[in-house]
mmCIF file of C-alpha atoms in Angstrom:
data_model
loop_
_atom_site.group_PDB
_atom_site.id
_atom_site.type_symbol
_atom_site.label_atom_id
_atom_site.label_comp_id
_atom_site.label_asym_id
_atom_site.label_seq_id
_atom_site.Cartn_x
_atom_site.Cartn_y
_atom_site.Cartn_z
ATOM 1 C CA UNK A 1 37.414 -56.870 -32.292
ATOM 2 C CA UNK A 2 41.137 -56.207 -32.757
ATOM 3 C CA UNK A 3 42.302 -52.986 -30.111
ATOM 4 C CA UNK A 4 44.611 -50.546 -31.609
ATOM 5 C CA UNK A 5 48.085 -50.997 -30.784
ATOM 6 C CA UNK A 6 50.224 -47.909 -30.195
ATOM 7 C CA UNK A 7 54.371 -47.499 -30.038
ATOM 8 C CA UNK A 8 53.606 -45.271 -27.010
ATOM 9 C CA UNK A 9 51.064 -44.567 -24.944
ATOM 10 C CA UNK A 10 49.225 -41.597 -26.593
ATOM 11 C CA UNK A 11 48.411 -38.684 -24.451
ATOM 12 C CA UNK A 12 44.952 -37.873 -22.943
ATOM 13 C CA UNK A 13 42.356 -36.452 -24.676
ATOM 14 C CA UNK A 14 42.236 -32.319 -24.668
ATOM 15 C CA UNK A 15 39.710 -30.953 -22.288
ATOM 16 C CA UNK A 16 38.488 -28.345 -20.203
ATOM 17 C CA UNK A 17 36.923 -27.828 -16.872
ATOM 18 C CA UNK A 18 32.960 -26.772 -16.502
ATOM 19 C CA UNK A 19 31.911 -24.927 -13.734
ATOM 20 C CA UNK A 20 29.781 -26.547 -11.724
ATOM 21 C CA UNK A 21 30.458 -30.161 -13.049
ATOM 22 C CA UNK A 22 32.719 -32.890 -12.698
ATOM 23 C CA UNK A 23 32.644 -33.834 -16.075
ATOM 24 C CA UNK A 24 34.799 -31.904 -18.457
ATOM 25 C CA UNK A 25 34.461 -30.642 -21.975
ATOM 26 C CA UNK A 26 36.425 -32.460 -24.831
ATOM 27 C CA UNK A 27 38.073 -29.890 -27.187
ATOM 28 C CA UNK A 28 38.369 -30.120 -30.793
ATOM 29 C CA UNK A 29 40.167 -27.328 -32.381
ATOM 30 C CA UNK A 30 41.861 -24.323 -30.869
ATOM 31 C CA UNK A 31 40.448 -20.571 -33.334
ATOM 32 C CA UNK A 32 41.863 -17.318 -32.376
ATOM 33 C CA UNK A 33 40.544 -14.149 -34.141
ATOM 34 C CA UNK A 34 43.063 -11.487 -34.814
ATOM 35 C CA UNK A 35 42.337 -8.099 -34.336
ATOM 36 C CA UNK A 36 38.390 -7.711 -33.537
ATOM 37 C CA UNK A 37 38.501 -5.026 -31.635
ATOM 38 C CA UNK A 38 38.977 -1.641 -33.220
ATOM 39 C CA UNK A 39 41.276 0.162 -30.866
ATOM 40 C CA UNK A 40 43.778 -2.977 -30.839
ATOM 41 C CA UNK A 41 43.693 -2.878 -34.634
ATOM 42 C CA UNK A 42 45.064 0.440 -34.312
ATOM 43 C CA UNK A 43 47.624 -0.271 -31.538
ATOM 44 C CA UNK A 44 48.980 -2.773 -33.539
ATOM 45 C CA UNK A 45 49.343 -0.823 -36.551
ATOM 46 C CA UNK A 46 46.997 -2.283 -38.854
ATOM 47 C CA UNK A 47 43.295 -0.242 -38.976
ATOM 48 C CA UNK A 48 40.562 -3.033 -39.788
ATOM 49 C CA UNK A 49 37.690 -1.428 -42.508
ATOM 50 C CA UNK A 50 34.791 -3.933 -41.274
ATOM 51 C CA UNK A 51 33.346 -2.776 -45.180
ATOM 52 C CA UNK A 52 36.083 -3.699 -46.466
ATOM 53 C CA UNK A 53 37.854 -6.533 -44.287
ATOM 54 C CA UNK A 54 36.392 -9.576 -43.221
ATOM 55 C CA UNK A 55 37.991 -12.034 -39.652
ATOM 56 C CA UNK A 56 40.819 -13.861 -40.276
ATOM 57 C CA UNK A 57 42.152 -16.302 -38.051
ATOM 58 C CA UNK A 58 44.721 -18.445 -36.582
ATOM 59 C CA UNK A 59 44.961 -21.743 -34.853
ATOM 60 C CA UNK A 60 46.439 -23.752 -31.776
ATOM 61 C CA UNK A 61 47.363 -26.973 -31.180
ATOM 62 C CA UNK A 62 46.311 -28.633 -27.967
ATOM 63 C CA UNK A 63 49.547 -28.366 -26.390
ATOM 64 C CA UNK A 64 49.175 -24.688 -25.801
ATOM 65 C CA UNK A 65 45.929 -25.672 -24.177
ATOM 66 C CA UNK A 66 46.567 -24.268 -19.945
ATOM 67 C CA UNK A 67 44.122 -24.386 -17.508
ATOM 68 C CA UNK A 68 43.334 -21.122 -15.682
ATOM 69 C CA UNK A 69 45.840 -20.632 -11.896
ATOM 70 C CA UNK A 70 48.520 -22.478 -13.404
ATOM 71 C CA UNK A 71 51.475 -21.288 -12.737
ATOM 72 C CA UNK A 72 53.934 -22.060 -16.112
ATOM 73 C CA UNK A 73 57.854 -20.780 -16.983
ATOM 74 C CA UNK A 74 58.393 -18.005 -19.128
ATOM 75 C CA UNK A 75 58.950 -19.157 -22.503
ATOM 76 C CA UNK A 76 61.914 -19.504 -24.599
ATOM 77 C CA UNK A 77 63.215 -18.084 -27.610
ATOM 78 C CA UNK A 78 61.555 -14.417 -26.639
ATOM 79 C CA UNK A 79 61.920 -11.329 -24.539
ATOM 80 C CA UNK A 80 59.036 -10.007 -25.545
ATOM 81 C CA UNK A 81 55.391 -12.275 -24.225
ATOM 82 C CA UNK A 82 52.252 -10.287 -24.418
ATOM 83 C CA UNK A 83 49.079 -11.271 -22.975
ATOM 84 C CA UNK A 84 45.602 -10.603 -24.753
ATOM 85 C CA UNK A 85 42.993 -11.360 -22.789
ATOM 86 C CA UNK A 86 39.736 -12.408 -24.631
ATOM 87 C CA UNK A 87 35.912 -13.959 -24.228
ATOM 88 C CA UNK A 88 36.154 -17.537 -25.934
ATOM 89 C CA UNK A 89 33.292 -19.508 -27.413
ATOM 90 C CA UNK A 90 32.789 -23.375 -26.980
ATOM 91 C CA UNK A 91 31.032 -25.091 -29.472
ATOM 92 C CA UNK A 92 28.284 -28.091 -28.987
ATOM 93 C CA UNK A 93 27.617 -28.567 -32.600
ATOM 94 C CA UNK A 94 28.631 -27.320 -35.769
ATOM 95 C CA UNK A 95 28.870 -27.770 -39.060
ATOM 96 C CA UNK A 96 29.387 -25.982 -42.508
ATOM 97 C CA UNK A 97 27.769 -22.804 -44.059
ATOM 98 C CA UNK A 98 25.809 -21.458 -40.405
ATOM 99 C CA UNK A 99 23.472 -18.585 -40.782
ATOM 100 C CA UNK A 100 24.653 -15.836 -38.228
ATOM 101 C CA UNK A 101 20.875 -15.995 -37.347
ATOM 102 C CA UNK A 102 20.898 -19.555 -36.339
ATOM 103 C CA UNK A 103 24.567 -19.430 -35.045
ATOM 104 C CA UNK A 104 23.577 -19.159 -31.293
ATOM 105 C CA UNK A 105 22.093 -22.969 -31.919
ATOM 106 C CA UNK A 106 25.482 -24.294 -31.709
ATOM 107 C CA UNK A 107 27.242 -22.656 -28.631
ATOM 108 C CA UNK A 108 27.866 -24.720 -25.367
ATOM 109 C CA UNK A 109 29.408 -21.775 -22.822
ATOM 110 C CA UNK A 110 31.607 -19.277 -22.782
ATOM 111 C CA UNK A 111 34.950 -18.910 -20.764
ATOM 112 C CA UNK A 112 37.432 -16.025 -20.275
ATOM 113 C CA UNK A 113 40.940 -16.917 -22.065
ATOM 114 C CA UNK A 114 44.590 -15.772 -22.820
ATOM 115 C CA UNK A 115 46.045 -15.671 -26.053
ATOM 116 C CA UNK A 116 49.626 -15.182 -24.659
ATOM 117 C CA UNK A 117 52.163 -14.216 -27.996
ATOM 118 C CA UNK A 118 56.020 -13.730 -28.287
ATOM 119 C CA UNK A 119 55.400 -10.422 -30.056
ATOM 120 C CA UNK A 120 58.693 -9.782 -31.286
ATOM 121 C CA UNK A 121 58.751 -13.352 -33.145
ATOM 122 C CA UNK A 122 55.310 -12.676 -34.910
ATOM 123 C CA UNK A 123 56.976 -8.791 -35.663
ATOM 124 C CA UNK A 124 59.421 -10.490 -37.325
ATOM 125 C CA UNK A 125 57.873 -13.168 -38.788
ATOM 126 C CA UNK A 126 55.191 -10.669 -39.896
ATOM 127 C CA UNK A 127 58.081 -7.886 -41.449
ATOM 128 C CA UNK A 128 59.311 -10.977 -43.316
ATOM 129 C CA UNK A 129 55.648 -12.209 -44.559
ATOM 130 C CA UNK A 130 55.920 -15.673 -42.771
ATOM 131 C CA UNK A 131 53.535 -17.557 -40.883
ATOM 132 C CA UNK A 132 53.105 -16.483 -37.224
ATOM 133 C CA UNK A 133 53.238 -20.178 -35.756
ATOM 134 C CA UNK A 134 56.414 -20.109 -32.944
ATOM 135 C CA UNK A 135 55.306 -16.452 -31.844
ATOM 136 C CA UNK A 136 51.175 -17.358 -31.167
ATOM 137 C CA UNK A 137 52.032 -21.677 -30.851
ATOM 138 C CA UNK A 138 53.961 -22.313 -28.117
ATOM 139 C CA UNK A 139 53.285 -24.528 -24.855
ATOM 140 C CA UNK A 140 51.279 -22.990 -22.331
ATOM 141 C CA UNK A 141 49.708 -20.241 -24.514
ATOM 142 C CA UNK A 142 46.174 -20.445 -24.552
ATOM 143 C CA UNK A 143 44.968 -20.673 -21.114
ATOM 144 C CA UNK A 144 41.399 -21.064 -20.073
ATOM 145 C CA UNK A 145 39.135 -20.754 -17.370
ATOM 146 C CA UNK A 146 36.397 -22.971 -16.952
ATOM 147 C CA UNK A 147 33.427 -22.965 -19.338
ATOM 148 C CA UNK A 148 30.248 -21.707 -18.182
ATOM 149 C CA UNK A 149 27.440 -23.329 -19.396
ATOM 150 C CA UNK A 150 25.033 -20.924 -21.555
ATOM 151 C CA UNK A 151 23.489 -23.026 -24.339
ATOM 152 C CA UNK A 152 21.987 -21.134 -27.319
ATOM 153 C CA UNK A 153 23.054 -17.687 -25.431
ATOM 154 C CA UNK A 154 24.685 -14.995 -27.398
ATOM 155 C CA UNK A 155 27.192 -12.495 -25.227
ATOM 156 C CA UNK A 156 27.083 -9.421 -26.682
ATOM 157 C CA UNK A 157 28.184 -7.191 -24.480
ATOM 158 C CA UNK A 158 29.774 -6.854 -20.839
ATOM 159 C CA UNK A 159 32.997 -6.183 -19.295
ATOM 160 C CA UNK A 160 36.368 -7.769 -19.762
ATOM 161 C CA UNK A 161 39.332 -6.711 -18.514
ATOM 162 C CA UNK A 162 43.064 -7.919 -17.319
ATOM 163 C CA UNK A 163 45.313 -7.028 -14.642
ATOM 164 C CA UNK A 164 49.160 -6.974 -14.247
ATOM 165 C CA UNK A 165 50.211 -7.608 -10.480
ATOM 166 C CA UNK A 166 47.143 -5.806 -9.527
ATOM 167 C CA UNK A 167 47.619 -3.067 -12.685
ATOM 168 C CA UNK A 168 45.026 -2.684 -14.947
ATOM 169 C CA UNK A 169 46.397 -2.907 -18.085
ATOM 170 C CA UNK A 170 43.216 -3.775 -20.365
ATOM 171 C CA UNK A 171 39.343 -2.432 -20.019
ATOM 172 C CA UNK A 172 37.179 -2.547 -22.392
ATOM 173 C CA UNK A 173 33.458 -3.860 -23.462
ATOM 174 C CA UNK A 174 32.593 -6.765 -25.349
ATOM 175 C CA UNK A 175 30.200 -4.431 -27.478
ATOM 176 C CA UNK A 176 33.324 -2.918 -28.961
ATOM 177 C CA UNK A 177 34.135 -6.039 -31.217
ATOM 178 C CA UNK A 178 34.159 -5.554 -34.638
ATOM 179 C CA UNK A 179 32.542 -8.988 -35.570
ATOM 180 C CA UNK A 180 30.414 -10.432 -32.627
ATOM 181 C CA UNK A 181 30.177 -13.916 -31.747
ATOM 182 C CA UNK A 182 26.947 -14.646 -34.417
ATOM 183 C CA UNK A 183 29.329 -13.224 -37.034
ATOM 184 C CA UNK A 184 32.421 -15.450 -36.133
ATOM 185 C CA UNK A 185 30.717 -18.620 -35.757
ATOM 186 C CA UNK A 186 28.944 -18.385 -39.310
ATOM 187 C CA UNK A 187 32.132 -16.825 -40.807
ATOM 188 C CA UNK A 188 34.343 -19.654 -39.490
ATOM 189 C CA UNK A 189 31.577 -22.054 -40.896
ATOM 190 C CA UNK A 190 32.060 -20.767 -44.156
ATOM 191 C CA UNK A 191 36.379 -22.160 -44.286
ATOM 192 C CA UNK A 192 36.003 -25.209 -41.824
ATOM 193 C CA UNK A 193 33.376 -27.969 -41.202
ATOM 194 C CA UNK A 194 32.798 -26.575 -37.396
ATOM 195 C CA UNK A 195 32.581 -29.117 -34.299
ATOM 196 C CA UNK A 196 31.323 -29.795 -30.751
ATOM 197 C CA UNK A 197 34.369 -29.011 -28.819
ATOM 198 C CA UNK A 198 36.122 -26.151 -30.829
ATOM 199 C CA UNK A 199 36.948 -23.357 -29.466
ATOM 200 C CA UNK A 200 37.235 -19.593 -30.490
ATOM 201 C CA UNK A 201 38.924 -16.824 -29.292
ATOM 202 C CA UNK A 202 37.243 -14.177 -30.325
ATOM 203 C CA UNK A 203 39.862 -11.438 -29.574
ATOM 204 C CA UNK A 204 41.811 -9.101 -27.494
ATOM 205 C CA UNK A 205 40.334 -4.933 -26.537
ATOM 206 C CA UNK A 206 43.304 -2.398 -26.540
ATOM 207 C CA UNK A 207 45.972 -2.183 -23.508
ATOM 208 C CA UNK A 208 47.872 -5.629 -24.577
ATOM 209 C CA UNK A 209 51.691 -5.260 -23.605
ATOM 210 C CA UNK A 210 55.070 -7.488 -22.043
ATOM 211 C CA UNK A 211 54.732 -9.510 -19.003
ATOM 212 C CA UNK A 212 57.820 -10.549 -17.211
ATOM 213 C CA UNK A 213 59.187 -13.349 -14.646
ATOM 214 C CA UNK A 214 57.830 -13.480 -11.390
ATOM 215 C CA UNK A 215 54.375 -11.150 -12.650
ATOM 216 C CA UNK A 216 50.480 -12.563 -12.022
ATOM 217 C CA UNK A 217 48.593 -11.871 -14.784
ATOM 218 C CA UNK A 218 44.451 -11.500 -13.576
ATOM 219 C CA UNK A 219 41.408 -10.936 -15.580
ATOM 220 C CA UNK A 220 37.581 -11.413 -15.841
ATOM 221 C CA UNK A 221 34.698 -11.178 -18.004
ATOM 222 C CA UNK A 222 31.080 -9.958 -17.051
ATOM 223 C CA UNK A 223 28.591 -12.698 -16.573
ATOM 224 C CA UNK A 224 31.316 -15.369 -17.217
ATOM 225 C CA UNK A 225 34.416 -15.234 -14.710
ATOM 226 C CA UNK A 226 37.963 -14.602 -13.685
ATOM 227 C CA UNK A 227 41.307 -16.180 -15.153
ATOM 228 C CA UNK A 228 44.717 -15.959 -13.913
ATOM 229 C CA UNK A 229 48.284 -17.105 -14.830
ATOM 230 C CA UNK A 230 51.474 -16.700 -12.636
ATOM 231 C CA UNK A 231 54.893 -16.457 -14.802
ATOM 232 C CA UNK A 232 57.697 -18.129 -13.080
ATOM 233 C CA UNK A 233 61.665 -17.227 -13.783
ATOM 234 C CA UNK A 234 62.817 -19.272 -17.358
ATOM 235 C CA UNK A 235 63.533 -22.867 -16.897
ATOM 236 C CA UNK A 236 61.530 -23.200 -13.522
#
């Protein structure tokens, strides 16, 4: 058999730690949900009518992929990064058309993760009706703790919550999402042939706001863990 022969060597496979294992979870795709929880809807200026509206969603690439503790620079081309801290979903098996009632089939674990955003280049892109990929895709912004394994278990509700330097800054219940994590998973189904190893975030509660230089960002989520990030001065 003939091996593949690369100009480079290509970089590892995408993966994330699971607690209480040394072997690690390979990750497909990277789904964030925008504005699932009612109160953030409303901070951000745009109401969701869950009769009327249904999730929409943007993606990742693997390079924003950051393990929770890391400690990363503050990113460029903004003076503006928000954190959003949010339950994610990890995936064993998929595929197309789910039934919400047969959507818990398919989940691996759950870990606690940080959509981190250059708000004032989505504002902008968003005030100019472009796409929001340098303010939500750029290195380092999706961290993630490691994935507790829960197969077939359905979080509905709990705690989650994020501190700034040892401020609380968001506090909220997992109850309070406008589409749970059935409702995702089978919605998501419906646009994109799902797969072991995706990934959604499924959201951010009220509270999210601008993190500076030198600040330690620290949250957790009932039942599933902590997460933490430390921002270090531009070009560290």
């Amino acid at each position: 058999m003939n091996s593949i022969r690369y100009v480079w060597t290509p970089p590892e496979p995408a993966s994330v730690a699971v607690q209480g294992s040394d072997e690690r979870l390979p990750v497909q795709r990277l789904f964030f949900v925008g504005r699932n929880y009612h109160a953030h809807a409303v901070e951000m200026g745009r109401p969701v009518d869950a009769q009327r509206d249904r999730p929409f969603y943007f993606t990742k690439s693997h390079s924003a992929l950051l393990a929770s503790g890391s400690s990363v620079p503050y990113p460029p081309a903004t003076s503006n990064y928000h954190y959003e801290m949010e339950l994610v979903v990890a995936l064993r098996s998929g595929g197309a058309d789910i039934a919400a009632e047969a959507a818990h089939q398919h989940i691996y674990g759950y870990g606690c993760g940080l959509d981190m955003t250059r708000r004032d280049l989505q504002f902008a892109a968003r005030d100019q009706g472009k796409p929001w990929d340098t303010a939500k895709d750029c290195e380092n912004s999706a961290v993630i703790s490691p994935i507790v394994p829960m197969p077939g278990h359905v979080i509905e509700r709990g705690r989650i919550e994020l501190r700034v330097d040892a401020q609380q800054r968001q506090d909220s219940d997992m109850s309070n999402m406008i589409w749970g994590v059935r409702d995702l998973i089978a919605d998501l189904s419906r646009m994109y042939h799902l797969r072991a190893g995706d990934l959604i975030y499924t959201g951010t509660p009220e509270g999210v706001g601008p993190v500076q230089a030198g600040q330690r960002l620290d949250g957790s989520i009932e039942g599933v863990g902590p997460i933490s990030l430390q921002l270090l001065a531009a070009g560290a």
